[in-house]
Coordinates of C-alpha atoms and ligand atoms in Angstrom, one line a residue:
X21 CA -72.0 35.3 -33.6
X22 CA -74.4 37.7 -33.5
X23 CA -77.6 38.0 -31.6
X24 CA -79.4 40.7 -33.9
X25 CA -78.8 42.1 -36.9
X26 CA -80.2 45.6 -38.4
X27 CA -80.8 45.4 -42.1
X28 CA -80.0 49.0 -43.0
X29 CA -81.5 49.0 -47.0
X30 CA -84.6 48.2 -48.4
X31 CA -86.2 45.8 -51.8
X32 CA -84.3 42.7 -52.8
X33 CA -81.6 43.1 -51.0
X34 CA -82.8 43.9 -47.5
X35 CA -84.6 40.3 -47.9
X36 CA -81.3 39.1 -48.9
X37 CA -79.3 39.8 -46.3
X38 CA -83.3 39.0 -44.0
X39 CA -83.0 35.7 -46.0
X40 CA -79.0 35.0 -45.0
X41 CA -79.8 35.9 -41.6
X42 CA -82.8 33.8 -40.9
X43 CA -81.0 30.9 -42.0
X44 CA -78.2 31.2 -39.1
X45 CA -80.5 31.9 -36.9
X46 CA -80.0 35.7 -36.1
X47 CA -82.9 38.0 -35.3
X48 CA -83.3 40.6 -37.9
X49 CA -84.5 44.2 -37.8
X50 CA -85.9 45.5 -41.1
X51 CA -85.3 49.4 -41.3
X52 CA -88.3 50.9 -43.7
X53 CA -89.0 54.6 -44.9
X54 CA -92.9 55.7 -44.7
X55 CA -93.4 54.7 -48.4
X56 CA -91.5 51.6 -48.1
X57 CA -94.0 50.8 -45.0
X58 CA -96.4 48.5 -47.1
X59 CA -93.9 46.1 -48.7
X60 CA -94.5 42.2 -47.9
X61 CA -90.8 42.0 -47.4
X62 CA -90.6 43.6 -43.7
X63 CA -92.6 40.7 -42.2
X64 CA -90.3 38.9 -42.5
X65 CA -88.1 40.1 -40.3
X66 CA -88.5 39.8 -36.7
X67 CA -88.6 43.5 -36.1
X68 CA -89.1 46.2 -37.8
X69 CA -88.4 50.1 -37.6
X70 CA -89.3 53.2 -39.5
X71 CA -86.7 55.2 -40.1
X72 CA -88.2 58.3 -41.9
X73 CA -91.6 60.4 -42.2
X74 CA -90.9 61.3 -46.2
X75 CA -90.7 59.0 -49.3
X76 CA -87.4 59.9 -49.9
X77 CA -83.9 58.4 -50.5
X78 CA -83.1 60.4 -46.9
X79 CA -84.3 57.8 -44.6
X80 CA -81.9 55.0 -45.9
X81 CA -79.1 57.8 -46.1
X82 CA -79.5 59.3 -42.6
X83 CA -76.3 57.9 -39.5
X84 CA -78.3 59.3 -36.9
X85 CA -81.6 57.7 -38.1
X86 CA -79.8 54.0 -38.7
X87 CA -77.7 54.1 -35.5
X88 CA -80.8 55.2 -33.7
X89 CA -82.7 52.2 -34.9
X90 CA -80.2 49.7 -34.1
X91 CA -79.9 51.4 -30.6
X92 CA -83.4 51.1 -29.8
X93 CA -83.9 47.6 -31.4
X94 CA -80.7 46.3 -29.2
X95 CA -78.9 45.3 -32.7
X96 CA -75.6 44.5 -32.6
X97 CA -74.4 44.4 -36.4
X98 CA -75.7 46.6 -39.5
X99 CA -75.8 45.1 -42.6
X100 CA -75.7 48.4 -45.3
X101 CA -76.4 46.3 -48.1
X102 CA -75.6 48.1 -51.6
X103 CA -76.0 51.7 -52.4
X104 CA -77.2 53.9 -49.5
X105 CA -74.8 53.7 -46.9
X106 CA -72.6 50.7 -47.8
X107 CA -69.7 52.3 -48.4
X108 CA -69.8 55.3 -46.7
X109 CA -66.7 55.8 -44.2
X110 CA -68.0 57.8 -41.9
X111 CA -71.2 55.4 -41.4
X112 CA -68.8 52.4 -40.6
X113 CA -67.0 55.0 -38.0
X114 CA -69.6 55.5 -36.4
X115 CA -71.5 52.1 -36.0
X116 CA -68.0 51.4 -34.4
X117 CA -68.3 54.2 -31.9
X118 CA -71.9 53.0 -30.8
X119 CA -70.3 49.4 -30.1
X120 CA -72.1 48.4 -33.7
X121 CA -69.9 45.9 -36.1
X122 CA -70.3 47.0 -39.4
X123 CA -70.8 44.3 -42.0
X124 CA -68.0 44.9 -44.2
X125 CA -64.7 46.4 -44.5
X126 CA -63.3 48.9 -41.8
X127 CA -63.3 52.6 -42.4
X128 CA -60.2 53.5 -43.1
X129 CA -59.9 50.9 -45.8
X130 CA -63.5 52.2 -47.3
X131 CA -62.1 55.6 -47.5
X132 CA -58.8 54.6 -49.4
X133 CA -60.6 52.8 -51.5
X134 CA -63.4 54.6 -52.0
X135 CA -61.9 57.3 -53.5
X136 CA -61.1 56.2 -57.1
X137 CA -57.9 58.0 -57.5
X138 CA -56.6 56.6 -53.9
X139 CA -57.3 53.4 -54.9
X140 CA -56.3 53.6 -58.5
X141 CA -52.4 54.8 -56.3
X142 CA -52.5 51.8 -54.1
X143 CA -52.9 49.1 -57.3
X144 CA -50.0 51.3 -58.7
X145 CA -47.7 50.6 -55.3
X146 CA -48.9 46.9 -55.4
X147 CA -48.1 46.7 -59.2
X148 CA -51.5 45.4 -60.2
X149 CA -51.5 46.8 -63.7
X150 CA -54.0 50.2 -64.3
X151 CA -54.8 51.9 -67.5
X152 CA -52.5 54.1 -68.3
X153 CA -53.2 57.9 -67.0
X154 CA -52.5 60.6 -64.4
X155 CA -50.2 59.2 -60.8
X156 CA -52.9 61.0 -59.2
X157 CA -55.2 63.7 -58.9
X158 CA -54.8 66.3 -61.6
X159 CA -54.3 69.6 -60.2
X160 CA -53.1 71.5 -63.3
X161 CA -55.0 71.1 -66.6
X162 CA -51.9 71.8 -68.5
X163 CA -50.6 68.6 -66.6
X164 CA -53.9 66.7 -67.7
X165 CA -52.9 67.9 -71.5
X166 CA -48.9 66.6 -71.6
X167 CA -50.4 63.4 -69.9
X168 CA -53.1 62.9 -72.9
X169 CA -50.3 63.7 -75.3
X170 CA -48.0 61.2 -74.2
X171 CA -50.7 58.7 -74.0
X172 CA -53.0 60.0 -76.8
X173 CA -56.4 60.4 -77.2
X174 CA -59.5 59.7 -76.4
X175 CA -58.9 60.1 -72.4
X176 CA -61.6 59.8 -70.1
X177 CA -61.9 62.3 -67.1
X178 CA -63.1 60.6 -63.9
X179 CA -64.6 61.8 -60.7
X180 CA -62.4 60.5 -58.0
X181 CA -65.7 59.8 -55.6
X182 CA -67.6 58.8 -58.8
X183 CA -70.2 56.4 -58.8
X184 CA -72.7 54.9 -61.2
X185 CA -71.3 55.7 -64.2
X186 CA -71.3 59.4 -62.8
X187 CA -69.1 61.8 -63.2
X188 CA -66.8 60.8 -66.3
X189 CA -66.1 62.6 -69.6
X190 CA -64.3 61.8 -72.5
X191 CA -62.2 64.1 -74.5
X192 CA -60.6 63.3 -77.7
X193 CA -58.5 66.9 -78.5
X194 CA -57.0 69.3 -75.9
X195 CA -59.6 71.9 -76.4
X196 CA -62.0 69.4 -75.6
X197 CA -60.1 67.7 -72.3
X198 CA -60.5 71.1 -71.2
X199 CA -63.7 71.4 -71.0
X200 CA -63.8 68.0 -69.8
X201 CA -61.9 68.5 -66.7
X202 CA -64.6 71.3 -66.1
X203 CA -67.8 69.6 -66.3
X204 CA -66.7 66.6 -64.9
X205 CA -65.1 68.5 -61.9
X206 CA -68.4 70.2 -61.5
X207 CA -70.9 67.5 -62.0
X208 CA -68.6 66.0 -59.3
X209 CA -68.8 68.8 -57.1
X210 CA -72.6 69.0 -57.2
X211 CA -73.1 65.1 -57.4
X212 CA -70.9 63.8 -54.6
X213 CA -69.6 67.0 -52.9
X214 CA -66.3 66.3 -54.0
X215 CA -64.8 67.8 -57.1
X216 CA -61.0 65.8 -57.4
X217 CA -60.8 64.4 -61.1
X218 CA -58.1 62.1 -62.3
X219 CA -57.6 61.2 -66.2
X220 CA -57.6 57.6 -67.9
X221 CA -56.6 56.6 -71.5
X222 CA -60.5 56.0 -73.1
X223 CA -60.0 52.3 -74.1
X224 CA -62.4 51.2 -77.6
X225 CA -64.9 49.0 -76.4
X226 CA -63.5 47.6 -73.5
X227 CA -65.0 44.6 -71.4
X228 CA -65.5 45.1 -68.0
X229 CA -64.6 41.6 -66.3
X230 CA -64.4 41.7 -62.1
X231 CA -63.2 40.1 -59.1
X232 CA -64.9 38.9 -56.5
X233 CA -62.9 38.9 -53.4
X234 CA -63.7 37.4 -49.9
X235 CA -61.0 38.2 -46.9
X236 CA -61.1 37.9 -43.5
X237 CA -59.4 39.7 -40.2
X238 CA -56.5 37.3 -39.9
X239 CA -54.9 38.4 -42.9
X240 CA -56.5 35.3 -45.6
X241 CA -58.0 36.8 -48.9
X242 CA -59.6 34.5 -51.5
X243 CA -60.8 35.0 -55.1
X244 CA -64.2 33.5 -55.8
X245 CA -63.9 33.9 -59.7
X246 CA -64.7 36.5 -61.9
X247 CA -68.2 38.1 -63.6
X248 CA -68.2 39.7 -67.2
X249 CA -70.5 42.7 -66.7
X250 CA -70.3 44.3 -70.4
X251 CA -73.6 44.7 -70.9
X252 CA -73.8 47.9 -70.0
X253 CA -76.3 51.4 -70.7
X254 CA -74.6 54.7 -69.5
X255 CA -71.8 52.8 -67.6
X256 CA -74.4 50.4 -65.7
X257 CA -74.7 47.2 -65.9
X258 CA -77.9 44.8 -67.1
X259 CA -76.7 41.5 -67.5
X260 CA -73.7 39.5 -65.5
X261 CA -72.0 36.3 -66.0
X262 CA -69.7 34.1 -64.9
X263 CA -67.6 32.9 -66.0
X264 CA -66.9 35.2 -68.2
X265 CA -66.2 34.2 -72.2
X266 CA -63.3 36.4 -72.4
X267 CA -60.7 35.0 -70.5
X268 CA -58.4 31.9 -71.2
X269 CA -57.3 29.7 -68.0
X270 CA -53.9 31.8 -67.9
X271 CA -55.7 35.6 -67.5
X272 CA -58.7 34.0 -65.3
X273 CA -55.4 33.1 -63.0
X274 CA -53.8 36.0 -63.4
X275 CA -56.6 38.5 -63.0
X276 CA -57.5 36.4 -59.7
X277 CA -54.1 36.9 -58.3
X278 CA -54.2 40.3 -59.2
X279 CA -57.6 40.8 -57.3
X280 CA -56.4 39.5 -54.0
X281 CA -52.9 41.5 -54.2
X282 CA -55.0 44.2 -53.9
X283 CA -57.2 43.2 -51.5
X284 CA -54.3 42.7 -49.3
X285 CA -52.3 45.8 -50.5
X286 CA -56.1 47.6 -48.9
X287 CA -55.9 44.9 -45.8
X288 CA -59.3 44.2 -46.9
X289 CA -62.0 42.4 -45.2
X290 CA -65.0 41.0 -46.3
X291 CA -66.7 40.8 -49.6
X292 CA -65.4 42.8 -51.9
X293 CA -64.8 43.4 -55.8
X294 CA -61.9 44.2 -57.6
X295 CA -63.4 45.8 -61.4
X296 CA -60.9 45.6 -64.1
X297 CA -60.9 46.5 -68.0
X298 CA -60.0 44.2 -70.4
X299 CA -59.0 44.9 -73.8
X300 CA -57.3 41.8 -75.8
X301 CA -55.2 40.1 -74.1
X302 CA -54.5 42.9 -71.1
X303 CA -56.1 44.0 -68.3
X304 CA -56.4 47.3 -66.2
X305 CA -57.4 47.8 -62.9
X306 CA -60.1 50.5 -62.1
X307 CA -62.1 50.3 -58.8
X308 CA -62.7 48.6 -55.9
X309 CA -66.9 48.0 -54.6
X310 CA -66.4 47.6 -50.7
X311 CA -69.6 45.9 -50.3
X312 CA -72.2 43.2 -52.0
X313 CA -72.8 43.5 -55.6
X314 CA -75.6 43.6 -57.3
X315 CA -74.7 40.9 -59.3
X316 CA -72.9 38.7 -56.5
X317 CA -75.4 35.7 -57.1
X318 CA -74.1 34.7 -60.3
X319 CA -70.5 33.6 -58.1
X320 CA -72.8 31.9 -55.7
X321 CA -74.0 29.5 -58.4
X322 CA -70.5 28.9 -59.6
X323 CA -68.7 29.4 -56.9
X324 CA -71.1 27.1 -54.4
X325 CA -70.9 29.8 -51.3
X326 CA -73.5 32.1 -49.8
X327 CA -71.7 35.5 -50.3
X328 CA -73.8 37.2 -47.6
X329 CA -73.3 34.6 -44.8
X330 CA -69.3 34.9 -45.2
X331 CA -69.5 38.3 -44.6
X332 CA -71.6 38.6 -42.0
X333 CA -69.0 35.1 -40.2
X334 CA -66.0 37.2 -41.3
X335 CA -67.6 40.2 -39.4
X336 CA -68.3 38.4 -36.2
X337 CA -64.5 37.6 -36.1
X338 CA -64.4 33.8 -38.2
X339 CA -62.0 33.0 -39.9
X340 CA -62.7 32.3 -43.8
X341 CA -64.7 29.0 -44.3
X342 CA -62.6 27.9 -47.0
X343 CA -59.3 28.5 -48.5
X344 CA -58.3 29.2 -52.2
X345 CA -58.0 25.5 -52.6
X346 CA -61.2 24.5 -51.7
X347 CA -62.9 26.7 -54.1
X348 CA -64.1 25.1 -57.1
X349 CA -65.8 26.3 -60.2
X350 CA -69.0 24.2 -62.0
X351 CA -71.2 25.2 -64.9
X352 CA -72.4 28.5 -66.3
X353 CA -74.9 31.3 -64.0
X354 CA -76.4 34.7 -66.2
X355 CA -78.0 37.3 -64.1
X356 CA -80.6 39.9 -65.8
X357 CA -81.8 42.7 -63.9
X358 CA -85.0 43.5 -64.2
X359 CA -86.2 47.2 -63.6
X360 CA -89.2 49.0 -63.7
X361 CA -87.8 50.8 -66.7
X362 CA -89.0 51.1 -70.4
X363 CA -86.7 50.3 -72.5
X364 CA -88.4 51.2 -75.4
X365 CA -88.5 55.3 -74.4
X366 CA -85.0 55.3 -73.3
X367 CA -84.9 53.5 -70.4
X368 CA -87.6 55.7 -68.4
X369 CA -88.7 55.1 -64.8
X370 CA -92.0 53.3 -65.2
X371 CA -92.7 53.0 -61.2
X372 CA -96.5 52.2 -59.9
X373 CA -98.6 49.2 -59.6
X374 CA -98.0 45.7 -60.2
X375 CA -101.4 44.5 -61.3
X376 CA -100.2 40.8 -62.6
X377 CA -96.8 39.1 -61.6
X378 CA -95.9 35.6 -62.4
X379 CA -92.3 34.6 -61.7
X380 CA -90.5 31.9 -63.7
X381 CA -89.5 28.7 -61.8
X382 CA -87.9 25.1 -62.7
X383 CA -84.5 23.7 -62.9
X384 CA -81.8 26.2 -62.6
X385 CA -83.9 29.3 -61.9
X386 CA -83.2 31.7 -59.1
X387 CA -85.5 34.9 -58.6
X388 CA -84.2 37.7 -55.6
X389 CA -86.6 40.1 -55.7
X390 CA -89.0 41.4 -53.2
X391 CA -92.1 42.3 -55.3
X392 CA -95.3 40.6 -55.8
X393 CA -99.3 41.4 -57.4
X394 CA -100.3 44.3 -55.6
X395 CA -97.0 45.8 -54.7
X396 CA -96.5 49.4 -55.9
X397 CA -93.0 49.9 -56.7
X398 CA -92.3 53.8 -55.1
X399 CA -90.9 56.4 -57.7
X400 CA -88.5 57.5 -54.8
X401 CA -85.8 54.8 -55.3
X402 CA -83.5 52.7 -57.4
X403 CA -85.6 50.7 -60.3
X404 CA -84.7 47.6 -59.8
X405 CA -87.3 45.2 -59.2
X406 CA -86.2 41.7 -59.6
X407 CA -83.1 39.6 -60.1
X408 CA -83.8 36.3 -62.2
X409 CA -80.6 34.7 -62.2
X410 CA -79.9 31.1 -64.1
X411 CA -77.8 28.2 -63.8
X412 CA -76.7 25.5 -65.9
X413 CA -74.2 23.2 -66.7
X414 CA -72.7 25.1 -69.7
X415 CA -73.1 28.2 -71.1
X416 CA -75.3 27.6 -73.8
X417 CA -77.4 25.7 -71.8
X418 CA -77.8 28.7 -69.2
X419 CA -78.4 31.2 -72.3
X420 CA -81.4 28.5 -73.1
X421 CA -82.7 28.7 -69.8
X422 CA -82.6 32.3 -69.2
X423 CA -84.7 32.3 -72.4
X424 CA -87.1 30.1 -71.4
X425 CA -87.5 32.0 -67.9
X426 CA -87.5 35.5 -69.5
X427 CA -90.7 34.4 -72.0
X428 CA -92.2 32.4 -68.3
X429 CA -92.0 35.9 -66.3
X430 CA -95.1 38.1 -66.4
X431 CA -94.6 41.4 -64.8
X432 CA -98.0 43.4 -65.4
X433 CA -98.7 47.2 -65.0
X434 CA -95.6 48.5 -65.3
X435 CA -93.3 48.4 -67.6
X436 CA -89.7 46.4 -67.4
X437 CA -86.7 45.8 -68.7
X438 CA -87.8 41.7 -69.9
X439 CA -88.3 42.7 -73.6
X440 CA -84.9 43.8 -74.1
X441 CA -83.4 41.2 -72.2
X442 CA -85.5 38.5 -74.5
X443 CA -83.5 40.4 -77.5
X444 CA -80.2 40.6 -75.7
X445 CA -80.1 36.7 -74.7
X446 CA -81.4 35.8 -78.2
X447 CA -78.7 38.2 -80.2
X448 CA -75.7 35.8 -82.4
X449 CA -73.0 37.8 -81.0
X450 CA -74.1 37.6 -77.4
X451 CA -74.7 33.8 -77.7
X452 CA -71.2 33.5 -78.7
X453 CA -69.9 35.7 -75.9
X454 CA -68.5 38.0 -78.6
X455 CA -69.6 41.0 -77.4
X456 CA -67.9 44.3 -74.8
X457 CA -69.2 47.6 -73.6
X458 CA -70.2 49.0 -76.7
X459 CA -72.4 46.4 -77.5
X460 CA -75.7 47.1 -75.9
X461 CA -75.7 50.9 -78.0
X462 CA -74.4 49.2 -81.5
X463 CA -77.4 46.9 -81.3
X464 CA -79.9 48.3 -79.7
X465 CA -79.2 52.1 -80.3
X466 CA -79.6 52.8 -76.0
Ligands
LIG1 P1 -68.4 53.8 -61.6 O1 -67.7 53.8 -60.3 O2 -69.1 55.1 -61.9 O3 -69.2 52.6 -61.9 P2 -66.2 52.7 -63.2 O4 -64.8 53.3 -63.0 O5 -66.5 51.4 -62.5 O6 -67.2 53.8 -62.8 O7 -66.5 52.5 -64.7 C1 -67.8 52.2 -65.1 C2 -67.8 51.8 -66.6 O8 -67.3 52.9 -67.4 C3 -66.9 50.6 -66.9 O9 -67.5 49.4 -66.7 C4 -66.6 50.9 -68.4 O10 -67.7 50.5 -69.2 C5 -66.5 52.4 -68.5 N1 -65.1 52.9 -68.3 C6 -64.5 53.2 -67.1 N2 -63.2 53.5 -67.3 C7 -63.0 53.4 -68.7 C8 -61.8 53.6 -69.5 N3 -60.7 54.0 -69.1 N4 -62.0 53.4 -70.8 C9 -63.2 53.0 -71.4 N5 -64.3 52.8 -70.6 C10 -64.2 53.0 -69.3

C-alpha cells in the first residue's frame, strides 16, 4: 500500500480523497494555491505544500508544480481528483516517469478515451450501441451534411476534447450545420486547443442515465449501478440519483453490461463512468469520465462501497474487493450540488464570505463539503461549495428528506443554489421521476 499520498485538487474533494486516506492509514499531502492557503481543509492533512504564488486555476493545472510537490514531500501516489488534472494524459505520463502511481487509469487508456470521438469508435468496435452520427472525425462539411440528411435533423456538433457542456452546437438545416461545424470547431480550438468535431443526431429531451464502473489491473471490471443526472443547466448537472426512475430491471441490466464491455474494450482501471442517453426504451453511448465524479456518493449509499478507497487499493496493485455478485443495491440516495451561484440572476458566481453556515444533519444525511462560517469562497475556481447528499429506504422517502435538509441548511452571505433546489425537490413531475434534460429550462426558465 502506499506510504503517502499527494492530494493534487483542492475544496470538497481534496478532503475527500484526505478523508479516504486517513481512514487507511496513509499520510496525506494537501497541495494549496496562495488563495486557497486559508481553507480549514489543509490541516487536515499531514502535510501540506503550496503549489503557486497567484490565485489562479494555474497552480492546480501546472505538471511541474504537482510532480515537484510530491517529489519534495517523498509522496508516492497522486490522487488528481476531478477537473484540473484528472484526466490529463500527459500528467499520468509523467507521474509514471518520476516513479509516482497515478490514481486512476493509465495514460494511454485516458487519451483514447478522452477524446470523445476516439472513444465514441471504440463503443462502435465493441458494439455498445451510440447515437447515431459521423464513424469519426468530420473532416469535410459536405460529409457532415449527407450524414445529417440520412439521419435528419436536429444534429448536434461536438468537440471531440469537449468538456462541461463545452464545445457543442446544434443545427437543425444545412445552412445552419455549417455554421455549426465553424463555431464549434473554433470555440474548440480556443477552449481546449483542439479543434476535431464529430456530429451526433440531437435527441428531444433525452435523459442522461450513467455507469459507474470499477476495474482493476488483472483484467476484473464491475458495474456499481447507475445515476440519472437529468437535471441539468447548460449541459451540467445539479441534482443525481440513483437509482434512476427510468429504467426497468431489463435496461438497468443491460446498460450495466454495456458499461463494463467498454470498460474492458478501454482495458480500464479504476473508477470510471460510462455516460449514456436514453430516450424510451434505447440507449446511446456518449463518453467515458476517467476519474471520480462529482456525483459518485450517491452509488456509495446504494451501492455500500467507498468509491475512493477502491481506487486508490486498485492503484496500489489489489485486486477488486468484490466481484459483480457481491454487489447489492438498497434504498434510494439524491445528491444536490450546492454552489455559490444565484440562481435567481442566471446562475451568476456569487463567491465571498460565508458569514452564517449551519449544515443539516440526522438520519440519512451526508454533507462533503469543505466550507464553514468564516470561509471565503475565492472567485478563482469552480463554485461548488457543498454536496448534501441523502439516503433512504425508498425514493419518496429520500425526496422527503432531502426536503427536510434543504429547508435545515443555512448558508449566509453568499448566495447558493438551495432555493432552487427546494423548488426542484418539491416540483409534481420530479417527485414522480417524470422528468429528462429539458426539464430544468421548461420549469424554471434557466
Ligand atoms: P460534456 O463532456 O461536455 O459533459 P457530454 O457528451 O457528456 O458533454 O454531454 C453533456 C450533456 O449534453 C448530456 O448530458 C446531454 O444533456 C447533452 N447531450 C449530449 N449529447 C447529446 C445528443 N446527442 N442529443 C441531445 N443531448 C445531448
Amino acid at each position: 500500500m502506499f506510504h503517502r499520498v499527494l492530494v493534487a485538487n483542492r475544496g470538497e474533494i481534496a478532503l475527500r480523497v484526505i478523508r479516504a486516506c486517513r481512514e487507511m492509514g496513509i499520510d496525506t499531502v494537501a497541495v494549496h494555491s496562495k488563495a486557497d492557503e486559508d481553507a480549514a481543509y489543509l490541516d487536515f492533512a499531514d502535510d501540506r505544500i503550496c503549489i503557486g504564488p497567484g490565485p489562479s486555476a494555474q497552480s492546480y493545472l501546472s505538471i511541474p508544480g504537482i510532480i515537484s510537490a510530491a517529489e519534495v514531500t517523498d509522496a508516492d501516489a497522486v490522487h488528481p481528483g476531478y477537473g484540473f488534472l484528472s484526466e490529463n494524459a500527459e500528467f499520468a505520463r509523467t507521474c509514471k516517469e518520476h516513479g509516482i502511481a497515478f490514481i486512476g487509469p493509465d495514460a494511454e487508456t485516458m487519451s483514447r478515451l478522452g477524446d470523445k470521438a476516439s472513444a465514441r469508435e471504440l463503443a462502435m468496435e465493441a458494439k455498445v450501441p451510440t447515437v447515431p452520427g459521423s464513424p469519426g472525425l468530420i473532416e469535410d462539411p459536405n460529409d457532415a451534411v449527407a450524414i445529417a440528411e440520412k439521419i435528419g435533423y436536429p444534429v448536434l456538433i461536438k468537440a471531440t476534447a469537449g468538456g462541461g457542456g463545452r464545445g457543442m452546437r446544434v443545427a437543425s438545416s444545412k445552412i445552419s450545420l455549417m455554421s455549426a461545424i465553424h463555431q464549434a470547431r473554433t470555440e474548440a480550438e480556443q477552449a481546449f486547443g483542439e479543434g476535431g468535431v464529430y456530429l451526433e443526431k440531437y435527441l428531444e429531451r433525452p435523459r442522461h442515465v450513467e455507469v459507474q464502473i470499477m476495474a482493476d489491473n488483472f483484467g476484473n471490471v464491475i458495474h456499481l449501478g447507475e445515476r440519472e443526472c437529468s437535471v441539468q443547466r447548460r449541459h451540467q448537472k445539479l441534482v443525481e440519483e440513483a437509482p434512476s426512475p427510468a429504467l426497468d430491471t431489463s435496461m438497468r441490466k443491460a446498460i450495466g453490461r454495456a458499461a463494463v464491455k467498454m470498460a474492458k474494450a478501454a482495458k480500464y482501471s479504476g473508477a470510471g463512468t460510462v455516460e449514456f442517453l436514453v430516450a424510451g426504451k434505447e440507449f446511446y453511448f456518449i463518453e467515458v469520465n476517467c476519474r471520480i465524479q462529482v456525483e459518485h456518493p450517491v452509488t456509495e449509499l446504494v451501492a455500500g462501497i467507498d468509491l475512493v478507497k477502491e481506487q486508490i487499493r486498485v492503484a496500489a496493485g489489489q485486486k477488486l474487493s468484490r466481484d459483480q455478485r457481491n454487489v447489492k443495491f438498497t434504498g434510494h440516495a439524491i445528491e444536490a450540488r450546492i454552489n455559490a451561484e444565484d440562481p435567481a440572476r442566471d446562475f451568476r458566481p456569487s463567491p465571498g464570505l460565508i458569514t452564517k453556515y449551519i449544515a443539516p444533519g440526522g438520519p440519512g444525511v451526508r454533507i462533503d463539503s469543505h466550507v464553514y462560517a468564516g470561509y471565503r469562497v475565492p472567485p478563482n475556481y469552480d463554485s461548488l461549495v457543498a454536496k448534501l447528499i441523502v439516503y433512504a429506504d425508498t425514493r419518496e422517502e429520500a425526496l422527503d428528506r432531502m426536503s427536510r435538509a434543504l429547508d435545515e441548511y443555512k448558508i449566509e452571505g453568499i448566495k447558493t443554489t438551495i432555493p432552487i433546489h427546494q423548488e426542484i425537490v418539491r416540483n409534481a413531475f420530479f417527485r414522480r421521476g417524470d422528468y429528462d434534460t429539458g426539464f430544468l429550462e421548461e420549469f424554471f426558465s434557466v
